[in-house]
Coordinates of C-alpha atoms in Angstrom, one line a residue:
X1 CA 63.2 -13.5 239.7
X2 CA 64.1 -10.7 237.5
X3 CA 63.3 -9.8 234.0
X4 CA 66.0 -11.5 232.2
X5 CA 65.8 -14.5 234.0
X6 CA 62.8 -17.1 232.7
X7 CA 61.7 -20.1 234.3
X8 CA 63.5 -23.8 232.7
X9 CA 61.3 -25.4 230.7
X10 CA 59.7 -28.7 231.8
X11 CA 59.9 -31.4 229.2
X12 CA 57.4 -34.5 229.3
X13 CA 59.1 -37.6 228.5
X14 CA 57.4 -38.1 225.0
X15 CA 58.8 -34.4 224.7
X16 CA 62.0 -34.9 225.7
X17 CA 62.7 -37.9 223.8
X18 CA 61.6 -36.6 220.4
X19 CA 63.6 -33.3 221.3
X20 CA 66.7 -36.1 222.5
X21 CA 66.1 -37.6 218.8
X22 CA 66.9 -34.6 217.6
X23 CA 69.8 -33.6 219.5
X24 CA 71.5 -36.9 218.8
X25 CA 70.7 -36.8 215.0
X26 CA 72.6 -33.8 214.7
X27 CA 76.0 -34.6 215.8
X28 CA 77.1 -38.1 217.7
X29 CA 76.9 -37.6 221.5
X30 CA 77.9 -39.4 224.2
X31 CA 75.7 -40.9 226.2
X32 CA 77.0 -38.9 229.3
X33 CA 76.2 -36.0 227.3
X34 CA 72.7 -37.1 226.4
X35 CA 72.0 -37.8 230.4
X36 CA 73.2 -34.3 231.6
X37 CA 70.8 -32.5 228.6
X38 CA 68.0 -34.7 229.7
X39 CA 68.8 -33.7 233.6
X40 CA 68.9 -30.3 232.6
X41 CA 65.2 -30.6 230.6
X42 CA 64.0 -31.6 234.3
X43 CA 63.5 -35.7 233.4
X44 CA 63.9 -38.0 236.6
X45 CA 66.2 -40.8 236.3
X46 CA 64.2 -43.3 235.5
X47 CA 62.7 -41.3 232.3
X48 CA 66.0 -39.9 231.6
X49 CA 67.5 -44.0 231.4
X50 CA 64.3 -45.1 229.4
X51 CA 65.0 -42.8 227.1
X52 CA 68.7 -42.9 226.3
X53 CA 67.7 -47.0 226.5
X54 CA 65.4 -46.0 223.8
X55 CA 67.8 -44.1 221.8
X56 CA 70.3 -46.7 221.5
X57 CA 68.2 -49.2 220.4
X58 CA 66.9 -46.8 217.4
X59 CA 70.5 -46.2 217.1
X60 CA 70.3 -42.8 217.3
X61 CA 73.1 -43.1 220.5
X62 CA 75.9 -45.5 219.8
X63 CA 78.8 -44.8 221.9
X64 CA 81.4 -46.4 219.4
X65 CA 80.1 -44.8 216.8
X66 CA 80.5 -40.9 219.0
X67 CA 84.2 -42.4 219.9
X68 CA 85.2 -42.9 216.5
X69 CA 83.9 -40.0 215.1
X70 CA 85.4 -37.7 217.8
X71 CA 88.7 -39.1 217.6
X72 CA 88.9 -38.7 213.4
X73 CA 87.2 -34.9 214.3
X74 CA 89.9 -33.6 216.8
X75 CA 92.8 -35.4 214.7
X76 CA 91.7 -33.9 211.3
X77 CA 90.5 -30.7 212.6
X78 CA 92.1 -29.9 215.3
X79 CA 95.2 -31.1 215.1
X80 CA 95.1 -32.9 218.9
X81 CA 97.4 -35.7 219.5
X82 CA 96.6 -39.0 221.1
X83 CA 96.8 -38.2 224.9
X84 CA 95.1 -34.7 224.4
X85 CA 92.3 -37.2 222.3
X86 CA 92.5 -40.1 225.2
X87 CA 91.8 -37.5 227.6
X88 CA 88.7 -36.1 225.9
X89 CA 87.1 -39.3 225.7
X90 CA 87.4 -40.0 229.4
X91 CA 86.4 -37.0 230.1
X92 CA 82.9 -38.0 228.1
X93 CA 82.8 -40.7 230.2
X94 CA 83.9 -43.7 227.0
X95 CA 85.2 -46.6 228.6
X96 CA 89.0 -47.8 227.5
X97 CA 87.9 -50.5 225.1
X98 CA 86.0 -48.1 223.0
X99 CA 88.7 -45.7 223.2
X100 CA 91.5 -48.3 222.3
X101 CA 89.0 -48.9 219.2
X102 CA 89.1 -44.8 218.6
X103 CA 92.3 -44.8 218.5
X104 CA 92.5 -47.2 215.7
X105 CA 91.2 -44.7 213.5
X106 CA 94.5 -42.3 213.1
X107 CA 96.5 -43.3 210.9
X108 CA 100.3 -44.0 212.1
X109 CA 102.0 -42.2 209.0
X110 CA 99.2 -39.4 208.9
X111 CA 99.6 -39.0 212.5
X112 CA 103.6 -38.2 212.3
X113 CA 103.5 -36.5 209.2
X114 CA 100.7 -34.0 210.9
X115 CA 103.0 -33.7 213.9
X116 CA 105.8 -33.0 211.7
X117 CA 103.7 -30.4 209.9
X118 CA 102.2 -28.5 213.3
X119 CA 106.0 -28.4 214.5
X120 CA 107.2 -26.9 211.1
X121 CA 104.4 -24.2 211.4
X122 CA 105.3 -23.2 214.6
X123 CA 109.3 -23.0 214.2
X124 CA 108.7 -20.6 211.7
X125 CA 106.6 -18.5 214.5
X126 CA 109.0 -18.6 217.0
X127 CA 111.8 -15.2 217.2
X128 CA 114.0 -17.3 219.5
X129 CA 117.8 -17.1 218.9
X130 CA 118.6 -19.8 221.5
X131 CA 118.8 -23.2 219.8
X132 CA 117.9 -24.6 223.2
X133 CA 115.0 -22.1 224.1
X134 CA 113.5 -23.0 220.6
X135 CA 113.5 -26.6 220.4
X136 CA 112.0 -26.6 224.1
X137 CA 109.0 -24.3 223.1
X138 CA 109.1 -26.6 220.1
X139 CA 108.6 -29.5 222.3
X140 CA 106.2 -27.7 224.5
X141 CA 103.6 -26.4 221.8
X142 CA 103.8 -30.3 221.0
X143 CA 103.3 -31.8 224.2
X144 CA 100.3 -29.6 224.7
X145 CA 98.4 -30.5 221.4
X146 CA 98.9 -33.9 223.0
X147 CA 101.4 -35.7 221.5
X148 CA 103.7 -38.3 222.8
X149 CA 107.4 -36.9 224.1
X150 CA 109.2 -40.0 221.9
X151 CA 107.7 -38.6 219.0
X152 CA 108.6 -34.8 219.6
X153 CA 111.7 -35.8 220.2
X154 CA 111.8 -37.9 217.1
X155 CA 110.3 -34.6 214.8
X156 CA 113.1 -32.2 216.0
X157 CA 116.5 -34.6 215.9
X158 CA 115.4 -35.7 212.6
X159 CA 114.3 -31.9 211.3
X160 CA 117.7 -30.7 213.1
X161 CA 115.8 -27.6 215.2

């Protein structure tokens, strides 16, 4: 082992679940998320379930609650459509009923009048001359901030790109 590298520290369980309480008090996680950081402190399963069993029922882990909050976060902050949101979620392991809820938190006017903003921003970016090279890096940019095609399409007929 060289220099740089130190050994992981070990957590106890009674360690690991006050230093879980505070992890989850900081920010809503997943509970996927919770399991890997309790993995990673060196827990065995059957602390690492006790403990994220514990942490929901002192609410400090409510997976509704995280699926919510990160659906209102990457719509408000970051701009992200719906698939690119959808996606996120499964990736944190939230089943489809929770993120059906999620997605009940965007707002349907917000949501186009956001798209219409992020495809306004980036027309005025773009040094294409080629109506038809424009409007596809138009729809592109879109597409990949993870919004649906319909839509896109919707943004750029009505904004005549």
């Amino acid at each position: 082992m060289s220099e740089t590298e130190r050994p992981k520290k070990v957590y106890t369980p009674m360690q690991a679940r006050a230093k879980a309480e505070h992890y989850c008090a900081f920010q809503e996680r997943a509970q996927q998320e919770v399991r890997d950081k309790l993995y990673s402190w060196g827990l065995h399963m059957q602390d690492v379930e006790a403990i994220i069993s514990q942490l929901i029922e002192d609410n400090f882990l409510n997976e509704e609650r995280f699926a919510r909050a990160y659906a209102r976060g990457k719509f408000k902050m970051k701009g992200w459509g719906k698939i690119k949101i959808k996606q996120g979620l499964k990736l944190k392991q939230i089943s489809a009923p929770l993120i059906r809820i999620a997605m009940s938190e965007i707002d349907g006017n917000e949501y186009f009048a956001t798209l219409e903003s992020l495809i306004n921003k980036k027309h005025l970016l773009i040094r294409e001359e080629n109506d038809f090279k424009r409007k596809h890096k138009l729809f592109q940019y879109a597409l990949g901030r993870g919004y649906e095609s319909n839509l896109i399409a919707e943004v750029l007929e009505s904004n005549h790109y």
